[in-house]
Coordinates of C-alpha atoms in Angstrom, one line a residue:
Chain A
X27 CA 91.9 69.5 64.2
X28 CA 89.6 71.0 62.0
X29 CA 91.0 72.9 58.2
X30 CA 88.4 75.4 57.5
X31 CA 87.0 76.3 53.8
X32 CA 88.3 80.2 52.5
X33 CA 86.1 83.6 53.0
X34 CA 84.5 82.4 55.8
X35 CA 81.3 83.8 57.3
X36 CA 78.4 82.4 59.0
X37 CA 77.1 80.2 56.5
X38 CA 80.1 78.8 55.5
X39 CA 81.1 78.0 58.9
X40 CA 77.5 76.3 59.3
X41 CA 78.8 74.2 56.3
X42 CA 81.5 73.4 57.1
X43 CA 79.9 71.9 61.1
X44 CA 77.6 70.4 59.2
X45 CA 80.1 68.5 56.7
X46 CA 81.5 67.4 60.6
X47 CA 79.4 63.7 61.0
X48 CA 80.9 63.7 64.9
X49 CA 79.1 67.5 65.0
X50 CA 76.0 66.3 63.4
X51 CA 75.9 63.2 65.9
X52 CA 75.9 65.7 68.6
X53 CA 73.7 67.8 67.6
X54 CA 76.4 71.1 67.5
X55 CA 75.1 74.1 65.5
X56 CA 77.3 77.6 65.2
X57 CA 75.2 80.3 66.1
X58 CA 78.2 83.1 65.4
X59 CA 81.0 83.2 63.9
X60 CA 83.4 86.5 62.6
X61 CA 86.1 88.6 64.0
X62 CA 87.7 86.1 65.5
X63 CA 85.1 84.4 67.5
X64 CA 82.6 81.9 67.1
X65 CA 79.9 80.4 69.8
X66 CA 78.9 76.9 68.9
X67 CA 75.5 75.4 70.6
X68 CA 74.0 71.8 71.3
X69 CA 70.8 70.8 73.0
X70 CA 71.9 68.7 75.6
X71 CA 70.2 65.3 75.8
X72 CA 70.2 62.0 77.7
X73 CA 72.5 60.8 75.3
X74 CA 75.4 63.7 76.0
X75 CA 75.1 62.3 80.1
X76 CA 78.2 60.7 82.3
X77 CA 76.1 58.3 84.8
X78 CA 75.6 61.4 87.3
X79 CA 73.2 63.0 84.7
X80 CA 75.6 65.5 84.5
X81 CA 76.5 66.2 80.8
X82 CA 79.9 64.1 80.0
X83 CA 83.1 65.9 80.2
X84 CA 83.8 65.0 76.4
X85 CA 80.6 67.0 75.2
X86 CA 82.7 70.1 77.0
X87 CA 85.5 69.0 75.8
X88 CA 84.4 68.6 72.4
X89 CA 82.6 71.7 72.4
X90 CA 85.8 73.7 73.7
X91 CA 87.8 72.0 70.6
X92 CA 85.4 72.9 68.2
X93 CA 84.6 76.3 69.4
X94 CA 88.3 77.1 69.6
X95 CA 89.0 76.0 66.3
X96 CA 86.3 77.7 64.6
X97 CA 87.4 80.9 66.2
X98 CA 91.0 80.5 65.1
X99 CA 89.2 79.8 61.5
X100 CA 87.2 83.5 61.9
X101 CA 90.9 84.8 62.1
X102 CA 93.1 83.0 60.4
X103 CA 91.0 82.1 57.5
X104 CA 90.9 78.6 55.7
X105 CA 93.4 76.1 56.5
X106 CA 93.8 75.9 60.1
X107 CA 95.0 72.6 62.3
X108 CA 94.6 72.9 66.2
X109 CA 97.4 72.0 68.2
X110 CA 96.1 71.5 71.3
X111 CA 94.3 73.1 73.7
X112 CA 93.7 73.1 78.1
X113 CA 90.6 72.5 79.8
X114 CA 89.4 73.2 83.2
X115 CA 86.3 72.1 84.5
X116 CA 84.4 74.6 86.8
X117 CA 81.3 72.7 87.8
X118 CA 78.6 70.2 87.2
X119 CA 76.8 70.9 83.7
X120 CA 73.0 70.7 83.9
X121 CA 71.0 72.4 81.7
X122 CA 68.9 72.4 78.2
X123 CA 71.6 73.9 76.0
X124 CA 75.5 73.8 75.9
X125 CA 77.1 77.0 74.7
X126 CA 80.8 77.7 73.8
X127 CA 82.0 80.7 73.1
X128 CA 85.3 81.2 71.7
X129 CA 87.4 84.4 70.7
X130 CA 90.9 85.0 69.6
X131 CA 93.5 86.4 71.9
X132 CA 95.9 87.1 69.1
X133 CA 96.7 86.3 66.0
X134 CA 99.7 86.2 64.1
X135 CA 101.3 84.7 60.8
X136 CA 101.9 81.4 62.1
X137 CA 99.3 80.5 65.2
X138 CA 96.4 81.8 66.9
X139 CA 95.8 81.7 70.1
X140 CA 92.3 81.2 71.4
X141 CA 90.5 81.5 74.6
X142 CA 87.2 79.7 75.2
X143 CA 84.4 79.4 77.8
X144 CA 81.8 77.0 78.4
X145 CA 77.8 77.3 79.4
X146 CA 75.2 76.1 80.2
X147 CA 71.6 77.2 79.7
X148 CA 68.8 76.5 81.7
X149 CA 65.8 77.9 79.9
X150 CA 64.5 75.9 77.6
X151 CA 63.9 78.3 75.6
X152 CA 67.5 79.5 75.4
X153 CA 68.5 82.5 73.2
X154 CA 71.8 84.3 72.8
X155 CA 70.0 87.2 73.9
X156 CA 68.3 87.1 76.9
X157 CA 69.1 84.0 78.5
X158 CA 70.7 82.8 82.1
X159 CA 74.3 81.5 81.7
X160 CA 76.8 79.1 84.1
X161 CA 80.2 78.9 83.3
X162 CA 81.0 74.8 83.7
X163 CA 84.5 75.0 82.0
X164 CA 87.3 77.2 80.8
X165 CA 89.6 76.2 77.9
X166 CA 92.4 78.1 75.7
X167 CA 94.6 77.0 73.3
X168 CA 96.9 77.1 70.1
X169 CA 95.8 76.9 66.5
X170 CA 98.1 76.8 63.9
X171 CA 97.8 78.5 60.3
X172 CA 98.4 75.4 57.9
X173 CA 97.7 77.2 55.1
Chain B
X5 CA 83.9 64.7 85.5
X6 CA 83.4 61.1 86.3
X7 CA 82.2 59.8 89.6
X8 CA 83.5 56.5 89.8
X9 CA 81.9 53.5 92.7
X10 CA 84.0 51.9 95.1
X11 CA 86.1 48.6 95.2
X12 CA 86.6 49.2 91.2
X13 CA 87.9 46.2 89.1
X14 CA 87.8 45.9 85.4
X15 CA 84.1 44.5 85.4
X16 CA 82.8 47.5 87.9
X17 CA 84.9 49.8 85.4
X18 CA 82.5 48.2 82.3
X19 CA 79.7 48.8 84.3
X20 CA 80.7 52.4 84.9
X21 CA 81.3 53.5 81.3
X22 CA 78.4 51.7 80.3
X23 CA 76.3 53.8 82.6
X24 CA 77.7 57.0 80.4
X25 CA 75.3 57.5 78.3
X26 CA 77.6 59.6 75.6
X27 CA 80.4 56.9 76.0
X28 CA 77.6 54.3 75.2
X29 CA 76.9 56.9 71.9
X30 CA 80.3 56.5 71.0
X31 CA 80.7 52.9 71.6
X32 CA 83.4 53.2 73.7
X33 CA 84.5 49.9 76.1
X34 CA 87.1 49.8 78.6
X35 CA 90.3 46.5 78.1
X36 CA 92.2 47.5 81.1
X37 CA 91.9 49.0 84.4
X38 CA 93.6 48.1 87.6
X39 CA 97.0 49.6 89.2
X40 CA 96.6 53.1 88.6
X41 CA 95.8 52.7 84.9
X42 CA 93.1 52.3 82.3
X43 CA 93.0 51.6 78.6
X44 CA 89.7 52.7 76.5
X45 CA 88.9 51.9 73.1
X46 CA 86.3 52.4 70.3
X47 CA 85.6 51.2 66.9
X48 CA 86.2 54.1 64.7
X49 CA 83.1 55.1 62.1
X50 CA 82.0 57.4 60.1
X51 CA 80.3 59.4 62.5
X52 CA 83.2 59.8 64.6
X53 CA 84.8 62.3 61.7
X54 CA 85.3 65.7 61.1
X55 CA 85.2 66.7 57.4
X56 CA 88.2 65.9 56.2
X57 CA 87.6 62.0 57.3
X58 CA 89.9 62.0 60.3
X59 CA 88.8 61.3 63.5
X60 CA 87.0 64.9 65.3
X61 CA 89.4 66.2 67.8
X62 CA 87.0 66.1 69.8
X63 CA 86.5 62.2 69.8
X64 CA 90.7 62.4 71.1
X65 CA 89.5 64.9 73.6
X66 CA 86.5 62.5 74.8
X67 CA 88.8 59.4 75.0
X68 CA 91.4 61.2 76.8
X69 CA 89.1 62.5 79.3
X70 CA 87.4 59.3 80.1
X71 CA 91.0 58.1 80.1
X72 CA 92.6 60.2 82.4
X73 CA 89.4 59.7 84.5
X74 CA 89.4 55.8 84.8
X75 CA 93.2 55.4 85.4
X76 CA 92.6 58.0 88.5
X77 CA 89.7 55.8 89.6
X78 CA 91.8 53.1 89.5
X79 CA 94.3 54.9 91.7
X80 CA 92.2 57.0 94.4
X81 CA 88.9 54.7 94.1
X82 CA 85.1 55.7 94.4
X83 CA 84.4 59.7 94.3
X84 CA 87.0 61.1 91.8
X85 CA 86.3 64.4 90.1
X86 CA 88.3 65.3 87.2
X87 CA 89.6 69.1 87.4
X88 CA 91.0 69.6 83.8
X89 CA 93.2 68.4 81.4
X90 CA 95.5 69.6 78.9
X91 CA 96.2 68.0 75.3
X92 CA 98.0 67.9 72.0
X93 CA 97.3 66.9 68.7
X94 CA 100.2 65.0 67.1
X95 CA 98.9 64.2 64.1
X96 CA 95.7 63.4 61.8
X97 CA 93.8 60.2 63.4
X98 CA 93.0 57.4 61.0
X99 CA 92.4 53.8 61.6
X100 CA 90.1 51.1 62.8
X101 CA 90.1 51.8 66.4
X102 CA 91.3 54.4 68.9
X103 CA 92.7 53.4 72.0
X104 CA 93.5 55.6 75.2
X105 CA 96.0 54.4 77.5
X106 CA 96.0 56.6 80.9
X107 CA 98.6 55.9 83.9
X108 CA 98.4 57.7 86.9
X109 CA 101.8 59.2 87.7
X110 CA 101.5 60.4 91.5
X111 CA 98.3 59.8 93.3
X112 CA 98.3 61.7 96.7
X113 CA 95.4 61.8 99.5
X114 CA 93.8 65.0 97.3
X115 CA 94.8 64.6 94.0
X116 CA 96.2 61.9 91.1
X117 CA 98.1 62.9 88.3
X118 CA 97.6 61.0 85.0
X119 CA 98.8 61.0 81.8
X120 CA 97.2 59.4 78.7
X121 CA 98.2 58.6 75.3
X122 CA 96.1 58.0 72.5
X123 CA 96.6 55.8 69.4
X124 CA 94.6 54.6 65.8
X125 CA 95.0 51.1 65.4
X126 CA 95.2 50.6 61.7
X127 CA 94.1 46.7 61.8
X128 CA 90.8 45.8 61.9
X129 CA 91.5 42.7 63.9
X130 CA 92.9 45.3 66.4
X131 CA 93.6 43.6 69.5
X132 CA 95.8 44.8 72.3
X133 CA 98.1 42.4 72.4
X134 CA 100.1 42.5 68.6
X135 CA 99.0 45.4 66.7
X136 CA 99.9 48.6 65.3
X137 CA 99.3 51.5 67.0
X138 CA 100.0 55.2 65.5
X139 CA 100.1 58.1 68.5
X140 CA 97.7 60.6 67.6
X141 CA 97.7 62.9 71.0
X142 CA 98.8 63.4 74.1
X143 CA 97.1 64.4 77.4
X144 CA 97.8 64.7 81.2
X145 CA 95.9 66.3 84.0
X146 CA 94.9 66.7 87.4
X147 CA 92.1 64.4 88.9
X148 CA 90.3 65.0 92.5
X149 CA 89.5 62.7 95.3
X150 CA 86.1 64.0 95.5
X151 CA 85.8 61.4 98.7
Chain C
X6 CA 109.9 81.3 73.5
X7 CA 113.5 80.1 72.8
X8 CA 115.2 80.5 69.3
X9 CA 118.4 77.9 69.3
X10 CA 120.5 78.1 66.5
X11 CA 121.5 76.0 63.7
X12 CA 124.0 72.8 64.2
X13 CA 122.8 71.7 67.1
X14 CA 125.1 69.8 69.3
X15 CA 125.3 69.6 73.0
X16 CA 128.3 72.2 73.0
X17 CA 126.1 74.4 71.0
X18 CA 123.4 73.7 73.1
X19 CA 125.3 75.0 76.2
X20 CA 126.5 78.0 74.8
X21 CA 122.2 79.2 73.4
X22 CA 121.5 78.2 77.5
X23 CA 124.5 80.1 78.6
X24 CA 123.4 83.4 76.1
X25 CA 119.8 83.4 78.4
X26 CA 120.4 85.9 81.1
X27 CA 117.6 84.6 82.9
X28 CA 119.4 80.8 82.6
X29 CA 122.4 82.4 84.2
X30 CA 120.9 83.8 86.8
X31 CA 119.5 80.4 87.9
X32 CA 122.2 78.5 87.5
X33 CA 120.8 76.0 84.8
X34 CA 123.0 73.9 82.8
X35 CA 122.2 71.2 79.9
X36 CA 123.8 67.9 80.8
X37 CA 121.9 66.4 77.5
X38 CA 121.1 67.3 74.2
X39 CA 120.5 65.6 70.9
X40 CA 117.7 63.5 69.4
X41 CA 115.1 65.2 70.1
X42 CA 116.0 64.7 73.6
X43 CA 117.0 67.7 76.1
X44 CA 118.2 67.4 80.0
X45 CA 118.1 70.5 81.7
X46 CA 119.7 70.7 85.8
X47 CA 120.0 73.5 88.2
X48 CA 121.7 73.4 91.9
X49 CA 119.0 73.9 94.0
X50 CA 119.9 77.4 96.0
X51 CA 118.0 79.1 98.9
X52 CA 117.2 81.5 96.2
X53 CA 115.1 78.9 94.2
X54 CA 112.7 78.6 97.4
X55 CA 108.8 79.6 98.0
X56 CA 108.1 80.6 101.7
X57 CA 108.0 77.2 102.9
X58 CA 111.7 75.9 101.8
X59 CA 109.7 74.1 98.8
X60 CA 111.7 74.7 95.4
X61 CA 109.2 77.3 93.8
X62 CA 106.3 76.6 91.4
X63 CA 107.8 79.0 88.8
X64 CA 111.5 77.9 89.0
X65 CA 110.0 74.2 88.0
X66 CA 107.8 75.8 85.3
X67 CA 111.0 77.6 83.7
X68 CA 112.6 74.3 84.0
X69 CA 110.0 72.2 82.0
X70 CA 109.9 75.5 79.4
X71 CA 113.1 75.9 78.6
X72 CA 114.0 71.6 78.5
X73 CA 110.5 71.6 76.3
X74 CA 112.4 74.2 74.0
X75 CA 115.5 72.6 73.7
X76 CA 114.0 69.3 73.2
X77 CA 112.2 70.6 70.1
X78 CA 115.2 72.2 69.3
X79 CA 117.3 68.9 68.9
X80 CA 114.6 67.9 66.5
X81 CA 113.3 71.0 64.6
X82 CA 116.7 72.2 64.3
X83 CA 117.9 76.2 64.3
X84 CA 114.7 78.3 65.3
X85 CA 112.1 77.2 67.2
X86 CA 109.2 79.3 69.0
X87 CA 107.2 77.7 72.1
X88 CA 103.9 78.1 71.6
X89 CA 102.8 77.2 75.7
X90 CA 102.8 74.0 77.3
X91 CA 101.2 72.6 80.1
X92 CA 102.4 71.9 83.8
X93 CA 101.0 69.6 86.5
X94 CA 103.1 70.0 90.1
X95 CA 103.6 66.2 91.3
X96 CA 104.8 67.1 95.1
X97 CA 107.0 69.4 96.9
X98 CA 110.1 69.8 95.1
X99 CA 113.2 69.3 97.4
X100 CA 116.5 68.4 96.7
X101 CA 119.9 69.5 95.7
X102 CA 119.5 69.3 92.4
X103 CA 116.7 70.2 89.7
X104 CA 116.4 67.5 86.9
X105 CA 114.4 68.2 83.8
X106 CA 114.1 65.8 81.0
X107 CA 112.2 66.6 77.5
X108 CA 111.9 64.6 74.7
X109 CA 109.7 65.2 71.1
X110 CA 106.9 62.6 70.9
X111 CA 106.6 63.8 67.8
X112 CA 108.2 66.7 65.0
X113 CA 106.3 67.0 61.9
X114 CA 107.6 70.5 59.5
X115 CA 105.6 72.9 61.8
X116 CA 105.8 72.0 65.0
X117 CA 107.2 69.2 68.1
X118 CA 104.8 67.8 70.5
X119 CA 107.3 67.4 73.5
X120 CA 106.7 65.9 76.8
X121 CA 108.9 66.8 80.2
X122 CA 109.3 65.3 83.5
X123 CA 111.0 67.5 85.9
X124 CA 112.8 65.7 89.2
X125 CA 114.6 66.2 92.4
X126 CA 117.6 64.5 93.1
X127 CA 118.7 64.3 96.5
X128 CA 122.2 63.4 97.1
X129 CA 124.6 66.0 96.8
X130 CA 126.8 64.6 94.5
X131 CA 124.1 63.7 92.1
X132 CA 124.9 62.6 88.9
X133 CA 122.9 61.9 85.6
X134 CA 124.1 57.9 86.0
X135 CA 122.9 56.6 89.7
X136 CA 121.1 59.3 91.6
X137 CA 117.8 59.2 92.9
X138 CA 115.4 61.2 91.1
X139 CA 111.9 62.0 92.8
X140 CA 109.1 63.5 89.9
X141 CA 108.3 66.2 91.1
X142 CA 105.8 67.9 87.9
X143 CA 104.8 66.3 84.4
X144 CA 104.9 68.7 81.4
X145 CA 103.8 68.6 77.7
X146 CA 103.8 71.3 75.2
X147 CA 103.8 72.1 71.3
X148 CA 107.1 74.1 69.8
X149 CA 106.8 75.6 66.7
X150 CA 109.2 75.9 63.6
X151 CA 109.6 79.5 63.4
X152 CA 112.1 78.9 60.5
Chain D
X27 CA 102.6 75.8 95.0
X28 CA 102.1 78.5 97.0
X29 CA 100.3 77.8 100.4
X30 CA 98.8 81.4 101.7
X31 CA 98.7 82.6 105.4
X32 CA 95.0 83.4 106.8
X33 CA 93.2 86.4 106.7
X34 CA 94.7 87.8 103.8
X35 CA 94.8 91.3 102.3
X36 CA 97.3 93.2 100.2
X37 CA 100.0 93.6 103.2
X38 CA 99.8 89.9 104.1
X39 CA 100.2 89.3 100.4
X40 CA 103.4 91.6 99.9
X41 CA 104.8 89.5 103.3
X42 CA 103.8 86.3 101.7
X43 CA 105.5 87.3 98.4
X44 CA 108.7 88.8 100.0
X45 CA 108.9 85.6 102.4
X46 CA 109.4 84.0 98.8
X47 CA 113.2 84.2 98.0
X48 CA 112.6 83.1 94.0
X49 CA 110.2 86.2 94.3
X50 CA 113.0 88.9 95.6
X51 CA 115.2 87.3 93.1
X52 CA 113.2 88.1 90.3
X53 CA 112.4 91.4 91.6
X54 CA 108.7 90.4 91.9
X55 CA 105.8 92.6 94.0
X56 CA 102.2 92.5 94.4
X57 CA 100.2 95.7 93.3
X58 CA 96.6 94.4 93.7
X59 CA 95.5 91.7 96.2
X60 CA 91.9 90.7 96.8
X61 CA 88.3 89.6 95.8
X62 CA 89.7 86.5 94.0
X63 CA 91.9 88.7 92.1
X64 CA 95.7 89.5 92.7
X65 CA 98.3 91.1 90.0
X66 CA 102.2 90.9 90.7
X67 CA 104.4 93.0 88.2
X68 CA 108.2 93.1 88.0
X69 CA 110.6 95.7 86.6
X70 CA 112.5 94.1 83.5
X71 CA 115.8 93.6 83.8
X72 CA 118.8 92.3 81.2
X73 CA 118.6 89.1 83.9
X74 CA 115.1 88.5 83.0
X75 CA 116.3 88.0 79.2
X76 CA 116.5 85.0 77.0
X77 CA 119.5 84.8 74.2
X78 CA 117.3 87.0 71.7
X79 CA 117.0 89.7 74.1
X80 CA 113.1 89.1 75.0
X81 CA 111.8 88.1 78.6
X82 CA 112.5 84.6 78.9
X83 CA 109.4 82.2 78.7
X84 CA 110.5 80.9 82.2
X85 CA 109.8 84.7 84.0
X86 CA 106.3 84.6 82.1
X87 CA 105.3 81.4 83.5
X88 CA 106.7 82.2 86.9
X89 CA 104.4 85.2 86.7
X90 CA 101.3 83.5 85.7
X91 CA 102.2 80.7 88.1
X92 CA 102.4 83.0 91.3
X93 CA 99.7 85.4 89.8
X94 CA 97.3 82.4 89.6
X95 CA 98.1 81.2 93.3
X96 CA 98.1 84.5 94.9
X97 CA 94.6 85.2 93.2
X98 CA 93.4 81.9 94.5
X99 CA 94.3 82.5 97.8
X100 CA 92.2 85.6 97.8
X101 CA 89.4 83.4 97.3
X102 CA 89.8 80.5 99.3
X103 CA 91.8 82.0 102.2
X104 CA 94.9 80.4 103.9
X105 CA 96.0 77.4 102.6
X106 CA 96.1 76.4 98.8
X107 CA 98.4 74.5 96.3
X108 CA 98.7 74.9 92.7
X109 CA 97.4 71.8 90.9
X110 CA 98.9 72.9 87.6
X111 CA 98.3 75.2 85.0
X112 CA 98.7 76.0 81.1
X113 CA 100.2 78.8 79.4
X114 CA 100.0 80.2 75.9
X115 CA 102.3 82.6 74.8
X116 CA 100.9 85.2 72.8
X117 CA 104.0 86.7 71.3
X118 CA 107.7 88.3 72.5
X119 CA 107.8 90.0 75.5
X120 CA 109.4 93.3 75.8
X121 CA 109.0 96.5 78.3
X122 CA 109.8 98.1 81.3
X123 CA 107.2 96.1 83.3
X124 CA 105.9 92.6 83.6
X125 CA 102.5 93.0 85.0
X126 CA 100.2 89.4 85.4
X127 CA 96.7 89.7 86.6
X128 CA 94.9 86.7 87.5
X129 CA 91.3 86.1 88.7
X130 CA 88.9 83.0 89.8
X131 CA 86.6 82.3 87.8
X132 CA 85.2 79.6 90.2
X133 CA 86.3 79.0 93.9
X134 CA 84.3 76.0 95.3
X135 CA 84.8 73.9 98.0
X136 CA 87.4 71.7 97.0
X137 CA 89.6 74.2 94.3
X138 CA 89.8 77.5 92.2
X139 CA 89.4 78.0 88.5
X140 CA 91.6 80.6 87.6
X141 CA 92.7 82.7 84.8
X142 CA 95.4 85.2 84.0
X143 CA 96.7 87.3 81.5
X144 CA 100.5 88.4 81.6
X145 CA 101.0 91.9 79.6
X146 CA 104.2 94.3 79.3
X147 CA 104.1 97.7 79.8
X148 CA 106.4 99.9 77.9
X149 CA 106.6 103.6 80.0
X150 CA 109.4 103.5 82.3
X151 CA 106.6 105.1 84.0
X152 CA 104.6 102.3 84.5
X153 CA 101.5 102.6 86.7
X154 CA 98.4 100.1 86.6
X155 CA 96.2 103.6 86.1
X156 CA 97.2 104.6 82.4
X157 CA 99.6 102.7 80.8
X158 CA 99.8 101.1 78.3
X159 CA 99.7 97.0 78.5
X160 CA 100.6 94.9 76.1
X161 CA 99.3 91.0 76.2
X162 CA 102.5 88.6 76.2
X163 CA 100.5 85.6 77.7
X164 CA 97.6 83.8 78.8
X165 CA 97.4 81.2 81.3
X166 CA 94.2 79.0 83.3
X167 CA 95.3 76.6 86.3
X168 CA 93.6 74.9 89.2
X169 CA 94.4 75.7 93.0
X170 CA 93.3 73.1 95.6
X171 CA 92.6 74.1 98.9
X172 CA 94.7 72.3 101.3
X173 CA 93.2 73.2 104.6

């Protein structure tokens, strides 16, 4: 449930995560962001763990939410209010870095809808470009305008 | 995605969250488990916010996971895996605690049900028994018996 | 996606349900309607069936749609506009009659958070008063305000 | 909740779809069946129809539904059972065709991740080579395999 600022673009969406304490706690950064889609990052730590090692089902889920909403922001514009969203888990997340990417279905006057996946990265060196990456979950959803 | 050990009680349940390292981040504790069901809860802060000072969506979507998790622990027993969830916003979180009340609603040899509910609690002598709680989502999903 | 019009009663309700082709041709009727609460049935036919005499996935699914719809619709008012909900399938669905139940957890001025459970009710002569009902999927989904 | 014969291809999948009466009442066939992947269409009819004249949200979530089971079965063979699964509805569905393609995203052991995407297709002449589809509705589920 995110309302994001007006004429957004990169920088402003980096703002606006950054003005998110729960975001900063985590360690989130947006790494794109336009046209409808936006890929939100964190590098996973101890701290993001379930007791398995594996990373915690709420970092993905969290990450999905966020990702999501940001996207619907990149279409929508400002003031937008998630409604909710489904996630599906596809397998144990391991990794150095977390990666959502999220990108609008459709948008019309009153919703969005938004389609989202999930990754992890192994390299520790992770970069957009290059880099190896597992799908651990799959998550779409509805944002509403609330402008 | 929540392994859980066998012969689970309320105290084996502690012990379980408190081996999550991002619950432990979170400061989340579980008041209830048994029968199918579990209630979590956490002391709201400031870190727990996105940047309009409500609770982060993704906070709901951790609590409901962990949730939904638990309750099907307390259902199907050690190895549980959770497959995905789905849920919705209902309106703006604010309060002194957030509570997430999961009941399984059909537990079968492969799968559980659950459904969770989660609530602010305004007071900041929040206790289960008396106080106030305000829905702020709703969640269900489909656990595994990952025996 | 179901627009219902204004002055919603439960004779009014009947005759949106009876203006939907695809209701007809099912054989769904509304045996409740008002406060934010909405009671869909259908006789359960051969025709309703998967290949292995189980009531099929899809006819439960429009069930829990169109009950979410006019659930939201008894609390929204004239036009409303499902965004998507979610569906978890409890166990085989048998029966002679198909039950769905929806009610709003909650309906702010954009949209209804509703909530369905969708049953099977054995004896022939079931009626809403002291039939057995068997849960056979749990659904929750947002409905929009198109107005 | 669809369970799947063994050894399937796209003639086992047309027998498992015509052994489904719900399926040959909604006119339903499969066009593409294999590799995880499986697309059923229908031809729109005035029975399909909601009060507003659109395809009612009940045959898009049958679609996805069965889409999502059949594509699942392609993956993990014989026997499988819809867990559950969401649905967003992208906007009003209108056409000659109804045409849902699902595929897995992930097929493990225990289940299949898997997504689909529900279009209409306006030509009368409708053929999955080069016409032109129209996105009504997204949808992501779970399938357990029940052998």
């Amino acid at each position: 449930m995110t309302p994001v600022p007006a004429e957004l673009d990169l920088d402003l969406a980096r703002k606006v995560l950054d003005a998110q304490p729960f975001s900063r706690l985590l360690g989130a950064r947006v790494t794109a962001f336009g046209d409808g889609a936006a890929t939100l990052e964190l590098d996973l730590r101890e701290e993001h763990r379930q007791q398995n090692g594996y990373v915690h089902g709420g970092v993905l889920s969290y990450a999905a939410d966020n990702a999501l909403t940001f996207a619907a922001g990149a279409a929508l514009g400002p003031a937008v209010l998630t409604a909710g969203f489904s996630i599906q888990y596809v397998r144990p997340a391991v990794g150095a870095v977390l990666r959502a990417r999220a990108s609008v279905v459709h948008a019309g006057r009153r919703q969005a809808v938004v389609r989202c996946e999930v990754f992890c990265v192994d390299a520790d060196d992770a970069d957009d470009a290059g880099d190896t990456e597992t799908l651990v979950a799959v998550a779409q959803g509805t944002v509403l305008n609330s402008a």
